[in-house]
C-alpha cells in the first residue's frame, strides 16, 4: 500500500467483546478495541494498464487481535465512508439465515457462522451491517 501511495480517508474504532479459550477449552470473556482504517488508491497506480470505470479503489486496514499484524481487505467504493461498515461488508451471507446466527468467528478472510439451528441458505446474499457484525463477532485471529 505504501508503493501505491494509499491515502487514509476514514478511521474508526470499536470495543468488541471476544471469547478466548484456556488450555482446558473453557471460554474466557475479554474486551479489545479494534481499529479500522479505510484507504484510497488511485487506480492509475496499479502496474497493469487496463481500463477501469472508477478512478479509485478502496481497502480497509485492520489488525489481527492475536498477532497485532496489519491486514488489508479490498472493499467496494460504497463502503469507503465508514470503516466499521466497510469491514462488516466483507462478511456476505444469505439474508434468511442472519436471524439464526449464534455468533461469528473470523480468521483473516475465513468467516465462520455458528448457528442456533440448521437453516438452508436461500434468497438474496447481502453484507452484514456494522451492528450485526460486531454484535455477533465472538472470536478473531
XYZ file of N, CA and C in Angstrom, residues 9-132:
372
model
N -8.547 7.805 4.371
C -9.695 8.706 4.241
C -10.706 8.543 5.371
N -10.545 7.494 6.196
C -11.520 7.241 7.244
C -10.905 6.306 8.267
N -11.273 6.503 9.528
C -10.844 5.562 10.563
C -11.888 5.524 11.670
N -12.044 4.346 12.248
C -12.968 4.162 13.365
C -12.418 3.080 14.268
N -12.895 3.104 15.513
C -12.539 2.038 16.459
C -13.806 1.614 17.174
N -13.753 0.397 17.727
C -14.904 -0.141 18.424
C -14.431 -1.116 19.497
N -15.097 -1.099 20.635
C -14.823 -2.048 21.706
C -15.604 -3.317 21.406
N -14.895 -4.443 21.324
C -15.515 -5.715 20.950
C -15.372 -6.707 22.095
N -16.456 -7.421 22.367
C -16.443 -8.496 23.373
C -16.081 -9.797 22.671
N -14.955 -10.373 23.069
C -14.473 -11.625 22.492
C -14.498 -12.722 23.534
N -14.306 -13.928 23.035
C -14.047 -15.060 23.912
C -12.725 -15.666 23.499
N -11.920 -15.993 24.490
C -10.711 -16.762 24.261
C -10.912 -18.088 24.961
N -10.048 -19.026 24.662
C -10.165 -20.345 25.266
C -8.883 -20.670 26.017
N -9.039 -21.181 27.242
C -7.862 -21.568 28.012
C -7.405 -22.955 27.572
N -6.381 -23.491 28.230
C -5.813 -24.784 27.841
C -6.795 -25.939 27.988
N -7.834 -25.752 28.798
C -8.843 -26.797 29.002
C -10.064 -26.605 28.093
N -10.018 -25.588 27.222
C -11.126 -25.351 26.303
C -12.261 -24.527 26.894
N -12.046 -23.931 28.061
C -13.073 -23.096 28.686
C -13.037 -21.692 28.099
N -14.231 -21.120 27.899
C -14.335 -19.763 27.362
C -13.994 -18.740 28.444
N -13.236 -17.721 28.028
C -12.907 -16.605 28.899
C -13.277 -15.329 28.147
N -14.119 -14.500 28.742
C -14.540 -13.251 28.100
C -13.432 -12.202 28.202
N -13.172 -11.510 27.083
C -12.203 -10.411 27.050
C -12.781 -9.288 26.196
N -12.320 -8.090 26.444
C -12.705 -6.948 25.613
C -11.453 -6.383 24.970
N -11.588 -6.024 23.694
C -10.482 -5.408 22.967
C -11.033 -4.268 22.130
N -10.185 -3.288 21.896
C -10.549 -2.219 20.982
C -9.975 -2.561 19.616
N -10.852 -2.663 18.639
C -10.436 -2.913 17.259
C -10.380 -1.588 16.513
N -9.362 -1.445 15.684
C -9.160 -0.241 14.884
C -9.244 -0.610 13.408
N -9.954 0.210 12.652
C -10.097 0.002 11.213
C -9.863 1.329 10.511
N -9.168 1.274 9.381
C -8.895 2.464 8.587
C -9.209 2.153 7.133
N -9.812 3.110 6.446
C -10.099 2.964 5.020
C -9.115 3.828 4.244
N -8.539 3.227 3.213
C -7.567 3.912 2.363
C -8.063 3.943 0.926
N -7.646 4.990 0.231
C -7.996 5.207 -1.167
C -6.721 5.114 -2.001
N -6.823 4.419 -3.130
C -5.692 4.271 -4.045
C -6.149 4.694 -5.437
N -5.366 5.543 -6.070
C -5.660 5.911 -7.452
C -5.418 4.688 -8.325
N -6.389 4.350 -9.142
C -6.262 3.155 -9.985
C -5.136 3.267 -11.007
N -4.701 4.477 -11.300
C -3.572 4.643 -12.230
C -2.259 4.153 -11.612
N -2.228 3.935 -10.296
C -1.005 3.485 -9.613
C -0.728 2.001 -9.819
N -1.734 1.254 -10.245
C -1.531 -0.171 -10.453
C -0.671 -0.384 -11.686
N 0.188 -1.380 -11.636
C 1.134 -1.661 -12.712
C 0.451 -1.961 -14.034
N -0.543 -2.806 -13.966
C -1.208 -3.236 -15.202
C -2.036 -2.088 -15.755
N -1.865 -1.845 -17.003
C -2.663 -0.776 -17.599
C -3.912 -1.401 -18.213
N -4.998 -1.192 -17.547
C -6.279 -1.644 -18.046
C -7.298 -0.569 -17.727
N -8.330 -0.552 -18.480
C -9.342 0.490 -18.301
C -10.202 0.142 -17.098
N -10.336 1.097 -16.207
C -11.189 0.919 -15.041
C -12.262 1.989 -15.072
N -13.422 1.634 -14.630
C -14.535 2.582 -14.631
C -14.394 3.628 -13.533
N -13.793 3.233 -12.438
C -13.658 4.157 -11.308
C -12.231 4.668 -11.216
N -12.071 5.864 -10.695
C -10.745 6.465 -10.541
C -9.979 5.900 -9.359
N -10.711 5.384 -8.346
C -10.081 4.934 -7.117
C -10.542 3.533 -6.734
N -9.690 2.862 -5.983
C -10.022 1.607 -5.316
C -9.859 1.850 -3.828
N -10.513 1.003 -3.019
C -10.530 1.219 -1.572
C -10.213 -0.075 -0.843
N -9.509 0.081 0.268
C -9.161 -1.066 1.107
C -9.324 -0.667 2.564
N -9.702 -1.648 3.368
C -9.789 -1.420 4.809
C -8.584 -2.111 5.446
N -7.934 -1.386 6.333
C -6.766 -1.894 7.051
C -7.234 -2.279 8.453
N -6.888 -3.491 8.864
C -7.256 -3.935 10.204
C -6.068 -4.664 10.819
N -6.150 -4.888 12.109
C -5.060 -5.532 12.829
C -5.560 -6.825 13.447
N -4.756 -7.865 13.341
C -5.087 -9.153 13.940
C -4.982 -9.009 15.458
N -6.049 -9.335 16.195
C -6.004 -9.172 17.646
C -5.025 -10.114 18.341
N -4.681 -11.235 17.709
C -3.760 -12.162 18.364
C -2.302 -11.897 18.024
N -2.006 -11.318 16.848
C -0.612 -11.089 16.453
C -0.259 -9.612 16.334
N -1.264 -8.734 16.319
C -1.099 -7.289 16.139
C -0.511 -6.938 14.773
N -0.582 -7.859 13.816
C -0.118 -7.577 12.454
C -1.238 -6.932 11.656
N -0.875 -6.074 10.713
C -1.890 -5.420 9.891
C -2.254 -6.292 8.703
N -3.518 -6.155 8.299
C -4.041 -6.871 7.142
C -4.902 -5.912 6.341
N -4.996 -6.170 5.051
C -5.746 -5.305 4.141
C -6.786 -6.121 3.404
N -7.986 -5.581 3.304
C -9.058 -6.202 2.539
C -9.632 -5.159 1.590
N -9.716 -5.504 0.315
C -10.322 -4.593 -0.653
C -11.818 -4.528 -0.405
N -12.383 -3.339 -0.558
C -13.813 -3.138 -0.341
C -14.417 -2.400 -1.533
N -15.728 -2.437 -1.619
C -16.427 -1.692 -2.652
C -16.468 -0.216 -2.272
N -16.495 0.638 -3.261
C -16.451 2.086 -3.016
C -17.628 2.577 -2.178
N -18.759 1.914 -2.245
C -19.918 2.376 -1.466
C -19.719 2.259 0.039
N -18.687 1.524 0.488
C -18.421 1.357 1.925
C -17.251 2.202 2.417
N -16.719 3.060 1.577
C -15.491 3.790 1.894
C -15.638 4.821 3.010
N -16.842 5.308 3.273
C -17.018 6.409 4.215
C -17.139 5.994 5.679
N -17.285 4.722 5.935
C -17.414 4.250 7.314
C -16.607 2.967 7.468
N -15.544 3.048 8.233
C -14.627 1.913 8.369
C -15.302 0.694 8.991
N -16.182 0.896 9.967
C -16.848 -0.251 10.595
C -17.806 -0.930 9.621
N -18.506 -0.143 8.844
C -19.386 -0.706 7.814
C -18.549 -1.408 6.747
N -17.389 -0.863 6.445
C -16.505 -1.462 5.438
C -16.070 -2.860 5.850
N -15.618 -3.032 7.084
C -15.162 -4.365 7.499
C -16.345 -5.322 7.585
N -17.496 -4.851 8.048
C -18.689 -5.705 8.107
C -19.114 -6.142 6.705
N -18.898 -5.284 5.708
C -19.324 -5.599 4.337
C -18.551 -6.764 3.744
N -17.434 -7.140 4.351
C -16.657 -8.272 3.845
C -17.267 -9.606 4.262
N -18.282 -9.579 5.112
C -18.986 -10.788 5.560
C -20.334 -10.823 4.848
N -20.431 -11.606 3.784
C -21.646 -11.710 2.957
C -22.343 -13.029 3.258
N -23.662 -12.957 3.386
C -24.388 -14.158 3.797
C -25.829 -14.113 3.292
N -26.448 -15.270 3.154
C -27.859 -15.332 2.770
C -28.711 -14.679 3.854
N -29.569 -13.785 3.425
C -30.392 -12.995 4.338
C -31.249 -13.854 5.279
N -31.736 -14.992 4.804
C -32.648 -15.789 5.621
C -31.984 -16.460 6.823
N -30.668 -16.574 6.820
C -30.036 -17.236 7.963
C -29.535 -16.256 9.034
N -29.503 -14.972 8.718
C -28.968 -13.989 9.671
C -29.658 -14.048 11.039
N -30.993 -14.148 11.109
C -31.635 -14.200 12.431
C -31.270 -15.442 13.253
N -30.673 -16.445 12.624
C -30.372 -17.706 13.306
C -28.882 -17.867 13.629
N -28.089 -16.817 13.412
C -26.660 -16.884 13.711
C -26.459 -16.721 15.211
N -25.760 -17.671 15.799
C -25.422 -17.598 17.226
C -24.231 -16.664 17.435
N -23.188 -16.837 16.604
C -22.007 -15.975 16.688
C -21.185 -16.104 15.417
N -20.268 -15.162 15.239
C -19.339 -15.157 14.113
C -17.928 -15.353 14.630
N -17.140 -16.059 13.844
C -15.719 -16.236 14.141
C -14.977 -15.955 12.846
N -13.863 -15.253 12.976
C -13.130 -14.841 11.786
C -11.648 -15.134 11.963
N -11.071 -15.711 10.916
C -9.621 -15.862 10.849
C -9.207 -15.302 9.505
N -8.795 -14.019 9.520
C -8.448 -13.338 8.281
C -9.648 -13.227 7.367
N -9.557 -13.826 6.183
C -10.709 -13.781 5.288
C -11.546 -15.056 5.356
N -11.277 -15.920 6.336
C -12.103 -17.090 6.596
C -13.170 -16.690 7.611
N -14.426 -16.791 7.195
C -15.544 -16.334 8.009
C -16.413 -17.525 8.391
N -16.695 -17.670 9.686
C -17.439 -18.826 10.184
C -18.670 -18.354 10.946
N -19.803 -18.952 10.636
C -21.052 -18.694 11.362
C -21.354 -19.903 12.233
N -21.506 -19.695 13.524
C -22.029 -20.739 14.397
C -23.527 -20.476 14.486
N -24.317 -21.485 14.167
C -25.759 -21.313 14.042
C -26.506 -21.812 15.280
N -27.638 -21.180 15.564
C -28.519 -21.645 16.640
C -29.284 -22.884 16.195
N -29.586 -22.964 14.903
C -30.237 -24.132 14.327
C -29.843 -24.228 12.868
N -30.053 -25.396 12.287
C -29.708 -25.587 10.883
C -30.729 -24.869 10.006
N -30.221 -24.088 9.062
C -31.061 -23.333 8.142
C -30.494 -23.507 6.738
N -31.376 -23.782 5.788
C -30.952 -23.899 4.390
C -30.827 -22.492 3.825
N -29.629 -22.108 3.351
C -29.451 -20.764 2.786
C -30.301 -20.579 1.535
N -31.085 -19.506 1.507
C -31.930 -19.187 0.349
C -32.007 -17.682 0.194
N -32.392 -17.278 -0.983
C -32.671 -15.873 -1.216
C -31.440 -15.030 -1.404
N -31.644 -13.727 -1.267
C -30.547 -12.792 -1.540
C -29.390 -12.919 -0.553
N -28.195 -12.682 -1.077
C -26.985 -12.611 -0.255
C -26.696 -11.139 -0.048
N -26.369 -10.769 1.189
C -26.074 -9.363 1.470
C -24.973 -9.265 2.518
N -24.320 -8.107 2.574
C -23.321 -7.901 3.622
C -24.015 -7.664 4.959
N -23.349 -8.040 6.017
C -23.861 -7.707 7.343
C -23.686 -6.212 7.583
N -24.554 -5.648 8.389
C -24.373 -4.265 8.820
C -23.300 -4.252 9.901
N -22.783 -3.092 10.219
C -21.786 -2.979 11.286
C -22.382 -3.444 12.616
N -23.633 -3.078 12.897
C -24.273 -3.506 14.153
C -24.408 -5.028 14.214
N -24.845 -5.638 13.124
C -24.969 -7.098 13.101
C -23.605 -7.755 13.293
